[in-house]
Short mmCIF file of C-alpha atoms in Angstrom, two decimals:
data_model
loop_
_atom_site.label_atom_id
_atom_site.label_comp_id
_atom_site.label_asym_id
_atom_site.label_seq_id
_atom_site.Cartn_x
_atom_site.Cartn_y
_atom_site.Cartn_z
CA MET A 1 0.03 0.10 -0.45
CA LEU A 2 1.23 3.66 -0.65
CA THR A 3 2.05 5.60 2.58
CA ASP A 4 3.89 8.57 0.83
CA THR A 5 2.39 10.44 -2.11
CA ARG A 6 6.56 10.77 -2.90
CA GLN A 7 6.40 7.96 -4.56
CA LEU A 8 3.74 8.90 -7.86
CA ASP A 9 4.89 10.24 -10.93
CA PRO A 10 4.82 14.01 -10.72
CA GLU A 11 2.02 13.95 -12.92
CA ALA A 12 -0.21 10.88 -10.46
CA ALA A 13 0.55 13.20 -7.72
CA GLU A 14 -0.36 16.65 -8.81
CA GLY A 15 -3.96 15.00 -10.24
CA LEU A 16 -3.96 13.76 -6.31
CA ASN A 17 -3.13 17.16 -4.85
CA SER A 18 -5.73 18.46 -7.30
CA LEU A 19 -8.77 15.47 -6.55
CA TYR A 20 -7.36 16.08 -2.95
CA ARG A 21 -8.53 20.39 -2.81
CA ARG A 22 -11.53 19.91 -4.43
CA TYR A 23 -12.68 17.10 -2.94
CA ALA A 24 -11.44 16.76 0.91
CA GLY A 25 -13.66 19.55 2.68
CA TRP A 26 -16.71 17.91 1.32
CA LEU A 27 -15.34 14.35 2.72
CA ASP A 28 -14.37 15.31 5.95
CA GLY A 29 -18.07 16.75 6.42
CA ARG A 30 -19.83 13.74 4.79
CA LEU A 31 -17.54 11.74 7.00
CA ARG A 32 -18.29 13.54 10.73
CA ALA A 33 -22.13 12.35 10.01
CA HIS A 34 -20.37 8.89 11.06
CA VAL A 35 -17.32 8.85 13.12
CA ASP A 36 -15.88 12.08 15.50
CA PRO A 37 -14.15 14.76 13.49
CA ASP A 38 -10.67 13.38 14.76
CA ARG A 39 -11.51 10.31 13.13
CA ALA A 40 -12.78 11.42 9.74
CA ALA A 41 -9.46 13.42 9.34
CA ASP A 42 -7.48 11.13 9.69
CA VAL A 43 -9.96 8.83 7.11
CA VAL A 44 -9.87 11.38 4.73
CA GLN A 45 -5.95 11.42 4.72
CA ASP A 46 -6.78 7.34 4.11
CA THR A 47 -8.96 7.27 1.25
CA TYR A 48 -5.96 9.72 -1.03
CA LEU A 49 -3.87 7.27 -0.05
CA ARG A 50 -6.42 4.61 -0.88
CA ALA A 51 -7.08 6.67 -4.07
CA ALA A 52 -3.26 7.34 -5.51
CA PRO A 53 -2.71 4.18 -7.75
CA TYR A 54 -6.04 4.78 -9.70
CA ARG A 55 -5.67 7.52 -12.61
CA ILE A 56 -7.30 10.34 -12.13
CA GLY A 57 -8.61 11.07 -16.00
CA ASP A 58 -9.83 7.23 -15.39
CA ILE A 59 -12.19 8.65 -12.29
CA ARG A 60 -16.32 9.38 -13.48
CA HIS A 61 -18.05 10.05 -10.94
CA PRO A 62 -14.84 11.82 -8.29
CA ARG A 63 -17.17 12.48 -5.12
CA ALA A 64 -19.07 8.81 -5.37
CA PHE A 65 -15.69 7.36 -5.56
CA LEU A 66 -14.41 9.21 -2.69
CA LEU A 67 -17.28 8.22 -0.52
CA ARG A 68 -16.85 4.67 -1.40
CA ILE A 69 -13.19 4.14 -0.03
CA ALA A 70 -13.75 6.31 2.60
CA MET A 71 -16.92 4.63 3.98
CA ASN A 72 -15.26 1.23 3.24
CA LEU A 73 -12.37 1.87 5.24
CA VAL A 74 -15.21 3.59 8.47
CA ARG A 75 -16.69 -0.37 8.17
CA ASP A 76 -13.36 -1.56 7.75
CA GLU A 77 -12.10 -0.09 11.07
CA SER A 78 -15.21 -0.79 12.73
CA ARG A 79 -15.05 -4.69 11.85
CA ARG A 80 -11.50 -4.48 13.28
CA ALA A 81 -12.22 -2.84 16.72
CA ARG A 82 -15.63 -5.33 16.85
CA ARG A 83 -13.21 -8.59 16.75
CA GLN A 84 -10.68 -7.19 19.54
CA SER A 85 -13.93 -6.49 21.59
CA LEU A 86 -15.24 -9.60 20.95
CA ALA A 87 -11.63 -11.35 21.92
CA VAL A 88 -11.63 -9.75 25.27
CA GLU A 89 -15.42 -10.01 26.17
CA PRO A 90 -15.16 -14.62 25.92
CA ALA A 91 -12.41 -14.45 29.12
CA ALA A 92 -15.20 -11.90 30.75
CA LEU A 93 -18.06 -14.23 30.02
CA ALA A 94 -16.11 -16.75 31.10
CA GLU A 95 -15.65 -14.97 34.14
CA ALA A 96 -19.18 -14.61 34.83
CA ALA A 97 -20.29 -17.69 33.36
CA SER A 98 -17.74 -19.47 35.96
CA GLN A 99 -19.79 -17.02 39.20
CA ALA A 100 -23.21 -18.35 37.12
CA ASP A 101 -22.48 -22.48 37.05
CA GLN A 102 -20.66 -21.83 41.48
CA LEU A 103 -23.26 -19.91 42.07
CA LEU A 104 -26.37 -23.26 40.35
CA LEU A 105 -23.57 -25.94 42.27
CA LYS A 106 -24.08 -24.01 45.53
CA GLN A 107 -27.57 -23.87 44.74
CA ILE A 108 -27.78 -28.05 43.54
CA VAL A 109 -25.65 -29.31 46.84
CA LEU A 110 -27.60 -26.84 49.76
CA THR A 111 -30.87 -28.97 48.58
CA MET A 112 -29.12 -32.24 49.02
CA PRO A 113 -29.75 -34.98 51.87
CA PRO A 114 -27.01 -34.10 54.09
CA LEU A 115 -25.79 -37.73 54.29
CA TYR A 116 -25.18 -37.43 49.82
CA ARG A 117 -24.38 -33.53 51.03
CA ASP A 118 -21.24 -34.37 52.92
CA VAL A 119 -19.46 -37.08 50.97
CA PHE A 120 -19.47 -34.96 48.15
CA VAL A 121 -18.55 -31.86 49.43
CA LEU A 122 -15.17 -33.83 50.86
CA SER A 123 -14.50 -35.69 48.46
CA ARG A 124 -14.95 -32.69 44.97
CA PHE A 125 -13.78 -29.75 47.01
CA GLY A 126 -12.20 -31.63 49.82
CA GLY A 127 -10.62 -33.80 47.08
CA MET A 128 -10.12 -37.12 49.66
CA THR A 129 -10.61 -39.72 48.44
CA TYR A 130 -13.67 -42.17 48.99
CA ALA A 131 -11.35 -44.52 51.44
CA GLU A 132 -10.27 -41.32 53.30
CA ILE A 133 -13.84 -40.67 53.78
CA ALA A 134 -14.87 -43.40 54.67
CA ALA A 135 -12.34 -43.73 57.60
CA ALA A 136 -12.54 -40.32 58.72
CA ARG A 137 -16.75 -40.68 59.35
CA GLY A 138 -16.17 -44.57 60.06
CA LEU A 139 -18.05 -45.76 57.18
CA ASN A 140 -17.91 -48.32 54.55
CA VAL A 141 -16.15 -48.37 50.63
CA LYS A 142 -19.26 -48.99 49.68
CA THR A 143 -21.63 -47.02 51.38
CA VAL A 144 -19.12 -43.47 50.86
CA GLU A 145 -19.46 -44.70 46.76
CA TRP A 146 -23.56 -45.46 47.52
CA ARG A 147 -23.68 -41.64 48.64
CA MET A 148 -21.67 -40.55 46.11
CA SER A 149 -23.58 -42.32 43.20
CA LYS A 150 -27.43 -40.76 44.66
CA ALA A 151 -25.83 -37.25 45.26
CA LEU A 152 -24.41 -37.09 41.65
CA GLU A 153 -27.71 -38.37 40.74
CA HIS A 154 -29.33 -35.71 42.29
CA CYS A 155 -27.07 -33.21 40.78
CA VAL A 156 -28.04 -34.18 37.41
CA ALA A 157 -32.30 -34.09 38.18
CA ARG A 158 -31.28 -30.66 39.09
CA LEU A 159 -29.35 -30.03 36.45
CA ASP A 160 -32.08 -31.46 34.29
CA ASP A 161 -35.08 -29.02 35.73
#
């Protein structure tokens, strides 16, 4: 992409300068309906850089040509900004979803019968094995397994509601 009009041959540079002097103010005014004044000025400059490779004599409707380039630049920047904001949002959405999931899990755990809840909390949040829970509560490992299966059934039933 052209970044400096000095790269143009003299005739093309003069044609671009003539186009700029004639339509830059008009284009800036049209763009201010869509973007703030500072951004409009930047888009006008970028528009002329994009228009530079075209032969000025081949442009039949200069206003339409310049406005189309400018609006494409505004639209492209808007899309780019949306993509960047979407890249940030998933982290925020994941955090919000995580908080919602935690609240839902807490509500489900609180509705469990105490025998199931005790085993479930010690296993899932306490990190204890079934054997450790059995020893700590004076239970048989099979009883701990049965209570845990009932606790998980309870979770599934509440999630399906």
